[in-house]
Amino acid sequence: MKENTAINAVQLRDVSFTWTGRSPFRLDIEDFSIASGETVLLLGESGSGKSTLLSLICGVIAPEQGDIQVGGTRLADLSSGARDQFRANHIGVIFQQFNLLSYATALDNVLLALHFAPERRGRIGNPRAEALRLTDALGLPDSLVINAPASALSVGQQQRVAVARALIGAPALIVADEPTSSLDADAQASFLDLLFAQAKEANSTLLMVSHDERLGARFDRLVDLGNVAHVERGQAA
Amino acid sequence: MIFLRLAIKSLISRRMTVGLTIFAIAMSVALFLGVEKVRTGAQASFADTISDTDLIVGARSGSVQLLLYSVFRIGNATNNVSWDSYQDIAARPEVDWIVPMSLGDSHRGYRVMGTTDAFFERYRYRGGRALDFANGGRFSDLFDTVLGADVASDLGYKLGDPIIVAHGLESFTEHDDKPFRVSGILAKTGTPVDRTVLISLEGIEAIHVDWQGGAQRPGRAVSADAVRAMDLTPSAITAALVGVKSRLQVFRLQREINEYPQEPLLAILPGVALQELWGIVGVAETALIGVSAMVIATALLGMAAMIFAGLNERRREMAILRALGAGHTTIVAMLLLEATLIATVSAALGTLLLYAGLWVARPYVDAAFGLYLPINAPTIHELGFLLAVVAAAAFVSLVPAIRAYRMSLAHGMTIRS
Ligand SMILES: Nc1ncnc2c1ncn2[C@@H]1O[C@H](COP(=O)(O)OP(=O)(O)OP(=O)(O)O)[C@@H](O)[C@H]1O
Ligand SMILES: [Mg+2]
């Protein structure tokens, strides 16, 4: 750990990444950071590279150049295996939809997050009880969580299971990629209430992606990707 | 353990395709094991056809040919062994016992063999088992006959029934003036003896005294009663089974018979000739094994194809696992685990199918082919084979696994369709 400044939860410097293939896409980010404990809403139109940025932060893809730090750790310093382990231990991820392994129970889906994350596992006495505590707090009945395959849950319920999975073991950073876009307006509001409450309790930093500005009021900061990133698109072949 | 549980649930959620794949592999495994069982069973019962006989003697021809007509009742002798030579050999000091065989006639498709009581004492099969009578006993009269188990059951003969011997193997001329009477029926042996009609050597001579060439000498017929008074010493026999006093003398006796100056003779070691014959039959056996191995390979490739085809639909699953912190190797391991599970269940199911099949088919196979298929615990060899199937499954699943690895490398956390 560096001694001088407060450590940012996320920090990108001079990062560039290119998707090669039929429609090449290049993303350059000069400087982007999120302070520890901050809640940030990342806006941007479809195809602007929001999900790509999240993949970079999570270390699922690696930049061609530049420096990405998460919680003070340089991802480039880690081997690919260590990066996977790091992601498991420090980042909770929520997708837009289809977050769960449909054949497994909600409980198994939540516990699976701990399987790869010994540090998160270490913070919890009884994983099963903790998983049920979280799903309870998120308003999911135990019987549904324990017995039913995830495919039997409604979309809203599945998203809440995904929140429980992202939060279990209190990772430092929660990354959510349009988690509410598959929900109707009412469900969106209650989903965000729950997400914020639980993220606060876990002291997690929250980075959420959306193209809906109206959600912005709850967040500490709104960032338009267009303002922090430079995008280049190749010719579609 | 959560992984094993998830892998099993994942397979169950795709139970239709997975089930069919498992069934295909299980069938192929059962087929292979079945072929293997039949093969070893056939080889064993083949090698068990004759035992405890040191030499088989006949007129000079090929050793396989001699074995075929003397033991398997297949084909014909080209020449006979003269009675003088037979007696000469019987009198040699090395010879412990000798059983003459006279072949050439038939009864309703079954071969008739003339021999002596010594045959019942000396003929051994399946590692030294002696012939048993299911009913009745040996020849007590010139016109007595002893039937093999299949002859009696197929033709429905009982003790005391009359039997007419036909001249030659496929002729319609019958020795109908001298009928035989069933004095005994042998217990089933699973050897060609079951399909043989046995009569005494004198009986053979008796029905042929008034024959010349292929027909009865006209006007010179000898009645069944009159023939009893005649000297019925045969002038020739077809072959003889020989036992020696000491095994050390077998080769010397064999060489001396093969160099017998008065007549061209051939003496063979039954074990060696059986092996030689199995070597010929064995080509088909190898082909059969090859084909069933191909069937397994096909089924395993089918499994790889199934996993491969499923990858696209499962990109979501892999993206989730990657996001949770699973490495590329975990993705590969997951697919290998899947293939291993499929193959293990298939191998177990295939083994079960085999035993069920054996249990159902065994009585039929035994009755129809005289082939005894033992139902016993899987041998080390078979367990090794099952293990090899599982290993091969893991190996072929490397193809989809590597593809999945590439996919997980090339994608971010989101799925693009
Ligand atoms: N795995 C991939 N392989 C190749 N190109 C990709 C891949 N993922 C994304 N891209 C490209 O990168 C660009 C940005 O995609 P990205 O998913 O980051 O956008 P987004 O802002 O998340 O869009 P949306 O709001 O629709 O989710 C797109 O042009 C897309 O074609
Ligand atoms: Mg996106």
CSV table of C-alpha atoms and ligand atoms in Angstrom, one decimal, chain A residues 17-27 44-55 61 96 177-178 209-211 225 231 233, chain B residues 407 410-416, ligand 1:
chain,number,residue,atom,x,y,z
A,17,PHE,CA,-8.0,-1.0,-25.4
A,18,THR,CA,-9.1,-2.2,-28.8
A,19,TRP,CA,-11.7,-4.8,-29.7
A,20,THR,CA,-10.4,-6.3,-33.0
A,21,GLY,CA,-12.6,-8.2,-35.4
A,22,ARG,CA,-15.2,-7.3,-37.9
A,23,SER,CA,-16.1,-3.9,-36.3
A,24,PRO,CA,-13.0,-2.7,-34.5
A,25,PHE,CA,-13.6,-0.5,-31.5
A,26,ARG,CA,-10.9,1.5,-29.7
A,27,LEU,CA,-11.3,3.0,-26.3
A,44,GLY,CA,-23.3,6.7,-22.1
A,45,GLU,CA,-25.2,5.7,-25.1
A,46,SER,CA,-25.4,2.2,-26.4
A,47,GLY,CA,-22.1,0.9,-27.8
A,48,SER,CA,-20.1,3.7,-26.3
A,49,GLY,CA,-17.9,1.3,-24.4
A,50,LYS,CA,-19.4,1.2,-20.9
A,51,SER,CA,-19.3,-2.5,-20.6
A,52,THR,CA,-15.9,-2.6,-22.0
A,53,LEU,CA,-14.7,-0.2,-19.3
A,54,LEU,CA,-16.2,-2.4,-16.6
A,55,SER,CA,-14.5,-5.5,-18.1
A,61,ILE,CA,-9.7,-8.0,-20.4
A,96,GLN,CA,-28.1,-6.4,-16.8
A,177,ASP,CA,-23.9,-3.1,-15.6
A,178,GLU,CA,-27.4,-1.8,-16.2
A,209,VAL,CA,-23.7,1.8,-15.6
A,210,SER,CA,-26.9,3.0,-17.1
A,211,HIS,CA,-28.1,5.1,-20.0
A,225,LEU,CA,-18.3,8.2,-20.6
A,231,VAL,CA,-13.7,6.3,-28.9
A,233,ARG,CA,-14.6,3.0,-34.6
B,407,MET,CA,-14.0,-18.0,-26.2
B,410,ALA,CA,-11.8,-13.3,-26.5
B,411,HIS,CA,-14.8,-12.0,-24.6
B,412,GLY,CA,-15.3,-9.5,-21.9
B,413,MET,CA,-17.9,-10.1,-19.2
B,414,THR,CA,-20.8,-9.4,-21.4
B,415,ILE,CA,-22.2,-11.7,-24.0
B,416,ARG,CA,-22.5,-10.5,-27.5
C,1,LIG,N1,-16.3,-9.3,-27.0
C,1,LIG,C1,-16.2,-8.4,-28.0
C,1,LIG,N2,-15.6,-8.6,-29.1
C,1,LIG,C2,-15.5,-7.7,-30.1
C,1,LIG,N3,-16.0,-6.4,-30.0
C,1,LIG,C3,-16.7,-6.1,-28.9
C,1,LIG,C4,-16.8,-7.1,-27.8
C,1,LIG,N4,-17.5,-6.5,-26.8
C,1,LIG,C5,-17.8,-5.2,-27.2
C,1,LIG,N5,-17.3,-5.0,-28.5
C,1,LIG,C6,-17.5,-3.8,-29.2
C,1,LIG,O1,-17.1,-2.7,-28.4
C,1,LIG,C7,-18.0,-1.6,-28.6
C,1,LIG,C8,-18.5,-1.1,-27.2
C,1,LIG,O2,-19.3,-2.2,-26.7
C,1,LIG,P1,-19.8,-2.1,-25.2
C,1,LIG,O3,-20.5,-3.4,-24.9
C,1,LIG,O4,-18.6,-1.8,-24.3
C,1,LIG,O5,-20.8,-0.9,-25.2
C,1,LIG,P2,-21.8,-0.5,-24.1
C,1,LIG,O6,-21.6,1.0,-23.9
C,1,LIG,O7,-21.8,-1.4,-22.9
C,1,LIG,O8,-23.2,-0.7,-24.9
C,1,LIG,P3,-24.6,-1.1,-24.3
C,1,LIG,O9,-25.2,0.1,-23.7
C,1,LIG,O10,-25.4,-1.5,-25.5
C,1,LIG,O11,-24.4,-2.2,-23.3
C,1,LIG,C9,-19.1,-2.1,-29.5
C,1,LIG,O12,-18.9,-1.5,-30.8
C,1,LIG,C10,-18.9,-3.6,-29.6
C,1,LIG,O13,-19.1,-3.9,-31.0
